[in-house]
Short mmCIF file of C-alpha atoms in Angstrom, two decimals:
data_model
loop_
_atom_site.label_atom_id
_atom_site.label_comp_id
_atom_site.label_asym_id
_atom_site.label_seq_id
_atom_site.Cartn_x
_atom_site.Cartn_y
_atom_site.Cartn_z
CA MET A 1 5.07 -29.98 48.94
CA LYS A 2 2.12 -32.23 49.56
CA HIS A 3 0.96 -32.09 45.95
CA ARG A 4 4.46 -32.62 44.61
CA PHE A 5 4.85 -35.86 46.59
CA SER A 6 1.50 -37.17 45.35
CA LYS A 7 2.48 -36.45 41.74
CA ILE A 8 5.77 -38.31 42.18
CA ALA A 9 4.01 -41.25 43.85
CA ALA A 10 1.41 -41.41 41.08
CA SER A 11 4.12 -41.30 38.38
CA ILE A 12 6.05 -44.12 40.04
CA ALA A 13 2.88 -46.22 40.41
CA ILE A 14 1.98 -45.79 36.74
CA ALA A 15 5.53 -46.57 35.58
CA ALA A 16 5.66 -49.70 37.76
CA GLY A 17 2.29 -50.84 36.40
CA LEU A 18 3.46 -50.40 32.82
CA VAL A 19 6.69 -52.32 33.46
CA ILE A 20 4.77 -55.21 35.02
CA ALA A 21 2.04 -55.23 32.37
CA ALA A 22 4.34 -55.03 29.32
CA PRO A 23 5.14 -58.77 29.11
CA ALA A 24 1.44 -59.59 29.34
CA MET A 25 0.87 -57.83 26.02
CA ALA A 26 3.65 -59.66 24.22
CA GLN A 27 2.37 -62.54 22.12
CA ALA A 28 4.51 -65.41 20.90
CA TYR A 29 3.78 -66.56 17.35
CA THR A 30 2.58 -70.14 16.91
CA PRO A 31 2.53 -71.26 13.27
CA THR A 32 -0.74 -72.70 11.95
CA GLY A 33 -1.88 -74.12 8.66
CA PRO A 34 -2.35 -77.35 6.73
CA ASP A 35 1.40 -78.07 6.62
CA THR A 36 1.88 -77.66 10.39
CA VAL A 37 1.97 -80.40 13.02
CA THR A 38 1.61 -79.26 16.65
CA ILE A 39 2.86 -81.32 19.61
CA THR A 40 2.74 -80.62 23.38
CA VAL A 41 6.22 -81.09 24.86
CA THR A 42 6.42 -82.57 28.37
CA ALA A 43 9.97 -83.95 28.48
CA PRO A 44 13.35 -83.04 27.01
CA GLY A 45 14.91 -84.98 24.16
CA PRO A 46 14.49 -85.60 20.45
CA VAL A 47 11.02 -85.05 19.02
CA PRO A 48 10.59 -86.81 15.66
CA VAL A 49 7.73 -85.67 13.42
CA ALA A 50 6.78 -87.83 10.44
CA GLY A 51 4.79 -87.11 7.30
CA PHE A 52 6.98 -84.59 5.50
CA GLN A 53 8.26 -84.88 1.97
CA PRO A 54 11.75 -86.44 1.90
CA GLY A 55 14.38 -83.69 1.92
CA ALA A 56 11.84 -81.00 2.82
CA THR A 57 12.96 -78.08 4.97
CA VAL A 58 11.03 -78.19 8.26
CA THR A 59 10.88 -75.26 10.66
CA PHE A 60 10.36 -76.19 14.31
CA THR A 61 8.96 -73.44 16.57
CA LEU A 62 8.88 -74.03 20.33
CA VAL A 63 6.38 -71.75 22.11
CA GLY A 64 5.70 -71.43 25.83
CA GLU A 65 6.61 -69.90 29.16
CA GLY A 66 10.35 -69.72 29.63
CA VAL A 67 11.41 -70.68 26.10
CA THR A 68 14.74 -69.23 24.99
CA GLY A 69 16.93 -69.75 21.96
CA ALA A 70 18.85 -72.45 23.81
CA ASN A 71 15.79 -74.68 24.12
CA ILE A 72 15.05 -75.82 20.79
CA ALA A 73 15.72 -73.60 27.81
CA ALA A 74 13.99 -71.32 30.51
CA VAL A 75 13.08 -67.83 31.71
CA LYS A 76 10.09 -67.82 34.06
CA PHE A 77 7.00 -65.72 33.24
CA ALA A 78 7.43 -64.61 29.63
CA VAL A 79 5.71 -66.63 26.90
CA THR A 80 8.17 -66.60 24.03
CA SER A 81 9.23 -68.74 21.11
CA ALA A 82 12.38 -70.11 19.52
CA SER A 83 12.80 -71.63 16.06
CA THR A 84 15.20 -73.90 14.26
CA THR A 85 15.24 -75.44 10.79
CA LYS A 86 15.87 -79.14 10.06
CA THR A 87 15.71 -81.28 6.95
CA ALA A 88 13.42 -84.30 6.69
CA ASP A 89 15.22 -87.60 6.08
CA SER A 90 14.49 -89.99 3.21
CA SER A 91 11.45 -91.41 5.04
CA GLY A 92 9.96 -87.94 5.66
CA VAL A 93 10.86 -87.69 9.38
CA ALA A 94 12.30 -84.44 10.76
CA THR A 95 13.64 -84.37 14.33
CA ALA A 96 14.20 -81.43 16.71
CA THR A 97 15.86 -81.86 20.10
CA VAL A 98 14.23 -80.02 23.01
CA VAL A 99 16.50 -79.13 25.94
CA GLY A 100 15.00 -78.61 29.41
CA THR A 101 11.42 -78.91 30.61
CA PRO A 102 8.63 -76.38 31.00
CA PRO A 103 8.37 -74.60 34.39
CA ALA A 104 5.89 -76.08 36.86
CA GLY A 105 2.33 -75.44 35.74
CA ALA A 106 3.35 -74.43 32.21
CA SER A 107 3.45 -76.28 28.91
CA TRP A 108 5.38 -75.93 25.70
CA THR A 109 4.04 -76.40 22.20
CA LEU A 110 6.27 -77.53 19.36
CA ALA A 111 5.02 -76.71 15.87
CA ALA A 112 6.67 -78.33 12.85
CA THR A 113 5.97 -76.61 9.53
CA GLY A 114 7.09 -77.89 6.15
CA ALA A 115 5.97 -79.53 2.92
CA ARG A 116 3.78 -82.45 3.98
CA SER A 117 3.67 -85.54 1.82
CA SER A 118 -0.08 -85.92 2.41
CA SER A 119 -0.96 -82.22 2.10
CA GLU A 120 -3.24 -81.16 -0.73
CA ALA A 121 -1.97 -77.60 -0.39
CA GLY A 122 1.48 -78.71 -1.52
CA GLY A 123 3.21 -76.25 0.78
CA SER A 124 2.11 -73.24 -1.26
CA THR A 125 -0.12 -71.67 1.39
CA LEU A 126 0.88 -68.41 3.02
CA PRO A 127 1.55 -68.34 6.76
CA SER A 128 -0.97 -66.76 9.09
CA THR A 129 0.22 -63.26 9.98
CA GLY A 130 -1.17 -60.24 11.75
CA GLY A 131 -3.24 -60.05 14.89
CA ASN A 132 -6.55 -61.39 16.04
CA SER A 133 -9.12 -60.22 18.56
CA GLU A 134 -7.51 -62.23 21.36
CA SER A 135 -4.21 -60.36 21.01
CA LEU A 136 -5.99 -56.99 21.21
CA LEU A 137 -7.10 -57.47 24.82
CA GLY A 138 -3.96 -55.85 26.23
CA ILE A 139 -4.35 -52.87 23.91
CA TRP A 140 -7.98 -52.34 24.95
CA VAL A 141 -7.11 -52.60 28.65
CA GLY A 142 -4.12 -50.28 28.29
CA GLY A 143 -6.09 -47.79 26.20
CA GLY A 144 -8.94 -47.83 28.71
CA ALA A 145 -6.51 -47.17 31.55
CA LEU A 146 -5.04 -44.20 29.66
CA VAL A 147 -8.49 -42.75 28.95
CA LEU A 148 -9.46 -43.16 32.62
CA ALA A 149 -6.22 -41.48 33.75
CA GLY A 150 -6.79 -38.59 31.34
CA ALA A 151 -10.38 -38.13 32.55
CA THR A 152 -9.17 -38.13 36.16
CA VAL A 153 -6.59 -35.44 35.42
CA ALA A 154 -9.18 -33.33 33.56
CA VAL A 155 -11.71 -33.54 36.43
CA ALA A 156 -9.03 -32.74 39.02
CA ALA A 157 -7.89 -29.70 37.01
CA THR A 158 -11.47 -28.45 36.67
CA VAL A 159 -12.17 -28.86 40.39
CA ARG A 160 -8.94 -27.07 41.28
CA ARG A 161 -9.69 -24.21 38.89
CA ASN A 162 -13.21 -23.82 40.31
CA ARG A 163 -11.91 -23.77 43.90
CA LYS A 164 -9.27 -21.22 42.98
CA GLU A 165 -11.88 -18.96 41.33
CA SER A 166 -14.30 -19.20 44.26
CA ASN A 167 -11.55 -18.35 46.79
CA ALA A 168 -10.39 -15.30 44.83
#
């Protein structure tokens, strides 16, 4: 009975750790590139961004802790993103309206991506995709924890087998 309880306790502890650690591995995508303007949002309301070609389609992506689809609003802890598409007016200004404010101690970043009137790239560049070394930290930590757990189980099984053989 004693060993059965310890196995159950260990399984619950590992499951709880994975549930808590899962959001830490999630990464929200922030657009980058020559046709992207990034702004830190501190207050709700309209956020006009100038410098786009008149009539250009501009994608606004709000990234930060507590961002939901209603923001472009708030769930504490998770760093997520929400996007919307607007059209630049005849003077090249596109405006997105942000609803709500970031939770205390957090900040939101608004990225506006579209054909810029002053861009030499002309809007033909491809977006940045894939991962980078910073986003692999959670995978390395999780993988290391799994290797350590496997080694612990292997050592425990070997010790138990040796004790059983010496007692027989």
